[in-house]
Amino acid sequence: MVTPLLDDNQLDHRGLENLIEHIISGGVHGLFILGTTGEAPSLKYSLRVELIKQVCSQVDGRIPVLVGITDASLKESVYIANTSKESGAQAVVVAPPFYFPISDSELFDYYDQLLREVPLPVYLYNQPSLTKKTIEVEIARDLLERPNVVGFKDSSGNMIYFQRLKALLKEYDIPLLCGPEELLVESLFLGGDGGIPGGANVYPTLYVDIYKAMKAGNFEEALKLNQKVFSISNVLYSGGKYGSGGVISGIKSALSHLNICNDYIAKPLGKISREKEKKVKEFLSLDI
Amino acid sequence: MVTPLLDDNQLDHRGLENLIEHIISGGVHGLFILGTTGEAPSLKYSLRVELIKQVCSQVDGRIPVLVGITDASLKESVYIANTSKESGAQAVVVAPPFYFPISDSELFDYYDQLLREVPLPVYLYNQPSLTKKTIEVEIARDLLERPNVVGFKDSSGNMIYFQRLKALLKEYDIPLLCGPEELLVESLFLGGDGGIPGGANVYPTLYVDIYKAMKAGNFEEALKLNQKVFSISNVLYSGGKYGSGGVISGIKSALSHLNICNDYIAKPLGKISREKEKKVKEFLSLDI
Amino acid sequence: MVTPLLDDNQLDHRGLENLIEHIISGGVHGLFILGTTGEAPSLKYSLRVELIKQVCSQVDGRIPVLVGITDASLKESVYIANTSKESGAQAVVVAPPFYFPISDSELFDYYDQLLREVPLPVYLYNQPSLTKKTIEVEIARDLLERPNVVGFKDSSGNMIYFQRLKALLKEYDIPLLCGPEELLVESLFLGGDGGIPGGANVYPTLYVDIYKAMKAGNFEEALKLNQKVFSISNVLYSGGKYGSGGVISGIKSALSHLNICNDYIAKPLGKISREKEKKVKEFLSLDI
Amino acid sequence: MVTPLLDDNQLDHRGLENLIEHIISGGVHGLFILGTTGEAPSLKYSLRVELIKQVCSQVDGRIPVLVGITDASLKESVYIANTSKESGAQAVVVAPPFYFPISDSELFDYYDQLLREVPLPVYLYNQPSLTKKTIEVEIARDLLERPNVVGFKDSSGNMIYFQRLKALLKEYDIPLLCGPEELLVESLFLGGDGGIPGGANVYPTLYVDIYKAMKAGNFEEALKLNQKVFSISNVLYSGGKYGSGGVISGIKSALSHLNICNDYIAKPLGKISREKEKKVKEFLSLDI
């Protein structure tokens, strides 16, 4: 879920309410807040806490709420995890710390410590393009022995890695979710257990339908829906090589045009260009 | 300055006191805290605030205190800057935000906003190996127009960039400080205005002597002292390809052997290996 | 196809004969020589020419022969293409030139010139991990207008790119082949037209069976065979992070143990380690 | 030295004659042909051989001729080295092979073999931005034991590495030359033994004067001349991020405006833009 903002300091409370209801009404099975698309690292902690509380309160147990706690500082991750627990969230999601380059054994020790201190079930999160560190399959194997690891999200886009990881997680009966929505269909074909698609902020039903079609073995239907995913990706997420910025600006612009929430983006990502806004508006008028 | 710690949650207050006096007694012209070598991104904010307060209180105006405020979140950077001002620090130092990849114009907008909100003079800080973003000379030029930019630190290690930047800063009469101590001598030869060497935690006099020798035109003397810098770098900072970790562990281990402060390193960087400790101990017994 | 060698200067003629027959007997639909797995860039030109001649002569039209002509020098690529034509090859395969970093428009101009000078049908080849240059979809689009582009091989491992490329190639009715064999099954699921798996040097039937199963809609069967592909990859291709070296040494070692050809690897890739040989031998004794 | 060309297939013989005399008249101490700036990897071998022969014949022993033999194929490197020997060249220069990623021990074995087969004295050449492989100081140490290693060129731009390497080479009394001309002054300050500046194609006297000034201890004079080097670099070598292309096009364009030789650039590098030509023309009219 993106984080609806009025400015760098304030949540768009009304927009957030709308957005949550819009997404839930699409039939999704869970809500992931404060990930990369949620701009977590750009937000001050007090605002993150406010967001967690409002989301948990409004969702009110209808679907599980997963909270991103990825941070450069282990102790701040634990703080957000504790807040999440108190607010009623179901799990936390944590990618490697993203400032210092670290070795595999340092990564293991980091997670080992974190898993002891965090009071909620944990999804491990592989996101090397932003954290600059891959959770190698061998390291993942050791971490799966910890009792509170309950899931894995992979946003590497590396489907060879994904398959190796899936084979491992199968042994532990732990689900593997796919990050990039353009890979959702094939990840499900390969045994993946779901996805966390940014596009579900705007089109929640589409991704639910893909999931259902694949689980039912309706591959042709799923591949047809997959073309819609690529239409969304090609237009909404475009905008230079700075991937995350393009995705977030496309989603927020679309949500704003649909009168769901404000389109403010926190620094350091730039505001939405006129050109992009025009593109998004045209796209929303099409029947994709 | 490294940050003396007892564990991930606690400052080593006594060690901090010792360390500050040790460094000041070496004749340095200023103190930079909460940089990369200060493990700032690994520390929770409350601990950073505590550190700023103790340092400013103890230094008590004898030399300027510069505080690193680099962060993924602009608002948290501003928060630390405000705290620094209140505590009596003289300036803040800020590298690009380090989570999202951003364009040059996004970087400019980020700094533009930050410079408006920060209540202290600012050193811009180029540190691309860790922030993954270079402050291009063209962007630096535009930022120098802001009244509160008073200095620049370059840790890129790219001496072609350094020379281009120096030529620019000269026009504005703004000093350029060199990050990597192995480049201090040549940076001064090329017109640089000083350095922020991590090794000065252990050997403050050495770097002050290099500065003085170069400013006095005693190049041979400086180049001789430079060999000591390389002895320190080759032994103390070694330890695989994970640069920052090797530097911090070497410095902290040496300080611990000198009974100045504790050698705890915050997660995610690993603790000091036995092998490294042995190396450091041997090195300290030599007359370099 | 790997290139059987006695040393850096000599083909293993007998081994080459065996290898060609082994592969053809497995039912493959074509033979690609002098690719990365064929160590082309390590081989002197006279040896490449000798290889092309022997392969074309022995295959004798039973299946198409595709020759890799990727080179840092356009004129040497053209020379190998001319030799291929004279020897009776059916097509050439060409990745971007691999020394100078170039812009997209320089890449277009390069291919534009090459396509005019080459006397055979051409497969474009995207191989960014080794050539450091991606053939962007927009550039591919312009190149497809040339009459002698007849196919595309993608070894990027980026399945989002693959799907975008597939959508484009479909418009031109040009086949898209998948490089990494670990992605063969999913590439076929997504509409891909085949693969160029290095493992087919050893197990040609396996990959042909996967192709047939997928084309017949026997997805379960294909996914089961895919597990064998991963067994091969996990064991035979292992050996540190230097991908190509691990693949080539695994294949050559296996072929040597099967008495098909010699296992010499041309400089600069290292010879096969004892440890790897042992692993390969054990693997070959299993019924995968 | 750049390689004057009429087109991808033909040397500009007259231009080459002019260029050699222009450079020698500037007082340089040697001539390095077929390096990166000489576009060696883009040229077919027969043209390289022709070039070597004409250069050696025309220089006729007035200054040493060094020939670049860097290649993806060891055997082709040896072939060019043999040709160089027969033509009367004094030494060869060889960077790591540039196609396959290799380990340090594979690099050592490669050089070990090459040094045995090459009939001329060898300069090792560190050029990681293009070959993607650094000659680590530890590997260099082992290679220096070979009798025919007589020099080292470093184009890494990494002056920490440069200083470590210099300390090593001093033990063996082997000279270290600096690649990037923007670092020539500081490399000499740090004990370097010379440079191989591309700009000497156009302004040979300038770089000779810098060398002389530094060796005579006239540092102020050298630093003043260094500003001219930056004027050349900032204008002549500009042109986007594709470094080599900008350097070669700037030099060739300037030489063409000075009626020394043709400005054709071999594929895959693009031809000189109108905009760049204009810039170069203006620059040449200035008294730098």
XYZ file of N, CA and C in Angstrom, chain D residues 175-255:
243
model
N 59.139 0.998 -13.034
C 58.412 2.274 -13.113
C 56.893 2.096 -13.182
N 56.200 3.085 -12.621
C 54.731 3.112 -12.637
C 54.268 4.356 -13.379
N 53.520 4.146 -14.445
C 53.001 5.254 -15.248
C 51.521 5.453 -14.977
N 51.094 6.702 -15.053
C 49.706 7.047 -14.738
C 48.902 7.193 -16.017
N 47.729 6.556 -16.055
C 46.876 6.679 -17.233
C 46.163 8.025 -17.332
N 45.223 8.310 -16.440
C 44.406 9.527 -16.600
C 45.263 10.782 -16.467
N 45.266 11.621 -17.473
C 46.150 12.794 -17.458
C 45.745 13.793 -16.390
N 44.489 13.739 -15.942
C 44.039 14.640 -14.883
C 44.696 14.283 -13.538
N 45.322 13.121 -13.476
C 45.984 12.690 -12.238
C 47.497 12.678 -12.387
N 47.997 13.154 -13.513
C 49.434 13.084 -13.784
C 50.247 13.833 -12.733
N 49.847 15.079 -12.429
C 50.620 15.892 -11.490
C 50.697 15.215 -10.121
N 49.552 14.795 -9.606
C 49.609 14.206 -8.268
C 50.310 12.857 -8.271
N 50.202 12.110 -9.377
C 50.912 10.828 -9.433
C 52.423 11.064 -9.372
N 52.887 12.108 -10.016
C 54.322 12.426 -9.967
C 54.706 12.901 -8.571
N 53.823 13.659 -7.945
C 54.071 14.109 -6.570
C 54.257 12.918 -5.634
N 53.470 11.864 -5.911
C 53.487 10.681 -5.052
C 54.573 9.682 -5.449
N 55.440 10.075 -6.371
C 56.533 9.199 -6.740
C 56.359 8.477 -8.059
N 55.276 8.728 -8.750
C 55.047 8.109 -10.054
C 56.140 8.480 -11.038
N 56.254 7.657 -12.094
C 57.396 7.808 -12.995
C 57.046 8.367 -14.360
N 55.802 8.756 -14.547
C 55.436 9.307 -15.844
C 53.971 9.067 -16.133
N 53.558 9.432 -17.341
C 52.155 9.257 -17.690
C 52.017 8.873 -19.147
N 50.831 8.399 -19.485
C 50.521 8.080 -20.877
C 49.250 8.848 -21.221
N 49.367 10.176 -21.372
C 48.192 11.026 -21.521
C 47.678 11.085 -22.955
N 46.388 10.829 -23.126
C 45.787 10.911 -24.460
C 45.931 12.301 -25.058
N 45.889 13.306 -24.205
C 45.979 14.679 -24.685
C 47.287 15.001 -25.385
N 48.299 14.154 -25.156
C 49.591 14.382 -25.804
C 49.528 14.144 -27.309
N 48.449 13.531 -27.783
C 48.247 13.477 -29.236
C 48.149 14.881 -29.812
N 47.509 15.775 -29.044
C 47.273 17.138 -29.534
C 48.321 18.105 -28.983
N 48.588 18.008 -27.696
C 49.481 18.946 -27.010
C 50.657 18.215 -26.354
N 51.521 17.593 -27.128
C 52.566 16.772 -26.486
C 53.457 17.586 -25.542
N 53.773 18.823 -25.909
C 54.695 19.619 -25.090
C 54.156 19.858 -23.687
N 52.852 20.083 -23.596
C 52.251 20.376 -22.296
C 52.584 19.300 -21.266
N 52.413 18.048 -21.640
C 52.600 16.963 -20.675
C 54.079 16.734 -20.380
N 54.900 16.947 -21.395
C 56.352 16.863 -21.173
C 56.771 17.959 -20.196
N 56.215 19.160 -20.368
C 56.554 20.273 -19.468
C 56.108 19.981 -18.030
N 54.950 19.366 -17.886
C 54.488 19.000 -16.540
C 55.470 18.015 -15.901
N 55.844 17.031 -16.683
C 56.796 16.035 -16.182
C 58.088 16.698 -15.731
N 58.612 17.570 -16.589
C 59.878 18.242 -16.269
C 59.740 19.130 -15.027
N 58.644 19.863 -14.970
C 58.442 20.766 -13.830
C 58.390 19.974 -12.528
N 57.656 18.873 -12.530
C 57.535 18.074 -11.306
C 58.884 17.461 -10.932
N 59.594 16.945 -11.929
C 60.874 16.308 -11.612
C 61.880 17.345 -11.088
N 61.711 18.607 -11.537
C 62.602 19.682 -11.088
C 62.126 20.309 -9.778
N 60.986 19.826 -9.262
C 60.476 20.388 -8.020
C 59.761 21.726 -8.202
N 59.469 22.106 -9.451
C 58.711 23.350 -9.689
C 57.209 23.068 -9.603
N 56.743 22.831 -8.383
C 55.369 22.379 -8.189
C 54.350 23.431 -8.612
N 54.635 24.671 -8.312
C 53.683 25.722 -8.687
C 53.483 25.781 -10.192
N 54.594 25.717 -10.898
C 54.540 25.694 -12.364
C 53.704 24.499 -12.848
N 53.951 23.333 -12.253
C 53.230 22.129 -12.670
C 51.733 22.266 -12.394
N 51.400 22.827 -11.242
C 49.980 22.972 -10.898
C 49.300 23.980 -11.828
N 50.069 24.948 -12.291
C 49.518 25.921 -13.248
C 49.252 25.223 -14.593
N 50.191 24.413 -15.016
C 49.996 23.656 -16.256
C 48.845 22.657 -16.105
N 48.694 22.165 -14.896
C 47.611 21.215 -14.627
C 46.237 21.837 -14.915
N 46.131 23.117 -14.740
C 44.863 23.785 -15.061
C 44.568 23.705 -16.555
N 45.613 23.727 -17.362
C 45.409 23.549 -18.804
C 44.908 22.128 -19.097
N 45.467 21.161 -18.369
C 45.002 19.782 -18.542
C 43.505 19.697 -18.260
N 43.061 20.375 -17.219
C 41.626 20.339 -16.899
C 40.791 21.098 -17.927
N 41.340 22.168 -18.493
C 40.607 22.847 -19.575
C 40.402 21.893 -20.740
N 41.450 21.189 -21.096
C 41.352 20.201 -22.185
C 40.333 19.131 -21.829
N 40.459 18.582 -20.632
C 39.578 17.498 -20.205
C 38.113 17.951 -20.164
N 37.895 19.126 -19.580
C 36.519 19.593 -19.409
C 35.814 19.860 -20.741
N 36.560 20.318 -21.716
C 35.937 20.645 -23.002
C 36.109 19.514 -24.013
N 37.347 19.149 -24.275
C 37.607 18.186 -25.353
C 37.056 16.791 -25.059
N 37.097 16.378 -23.805
C 36.727 14.999 -23.499
C 35.278 14.864 -23.048
N 34.546 15.950 -23.059
C 33.163 15.897 -22.588
C 32.309 15.123 -23.588
N 31.111 14.820 -23.161
C 30.201 14.112 -24.057
C 29.557 12.943 -23.374
N 28.778 13.252 -22.330
C 28.032 12.176 -21.691
C 28.921 11.311 -20.843
N 28.343 10.210 -20.425
C 29.031 9.372 -19.448
C 29.909 8.320 -20.118
N 29.897 8.277 -21.429
C 30.639 7.224 -22.104
C 32.061 7.679 -22.341
N 32.850 7.625 -21.260
C 34.186 8.187 -21.173
C 35.048 8.048 -22.400
N 35.350 6.799 -22.779
C 36.329 6.585 -23.838
C 35.898 7.290 -25.113
N 34.629 7.172 -25.453
C 34.137 7.788 -26.670
C 34.378 9.289 -26.671
N 34.127 9.946 -25.550
C 34.328 11.392 -25.459
C 35.781 11.777 -25.640
N 36.678 11.009 -25.058
C 38.108 11.300 -25.162
C 38.582 11.144 -26.609
N 38.241 9.999 -27.200
C 38.721 9.724 -28.563
C 38.139 10.720 -29.555
N 36.853 11.015 -29.432
C 36.248 11.945 -30.390
C 36.829 13.341 -30.228
N 37.120 13.744 -28.992
C 37.697 15.071 -28.779
C 39.088 15.173 -29.389
N 39.891 14.156 -29.171
C 41.259 14.172 -29.698
C 41.254 14.133 -31.223
N 40.447 13.220 -31.770
C 40.434 13.084 -33.237
C 39.881 14.334 -33.907
N 38.894 14.922 -33.276
C 38.324 16.139 -33.857
C 39.357 17.260 -33.841
N 40.067 17.390 -32.723
C 41.091 18.438 -32.633
C 42.196 18.193 -33.667
N 42.636 16.954 -33.804
C 43.704 16.642 -34.764
C 43.261 16.933 -36.197
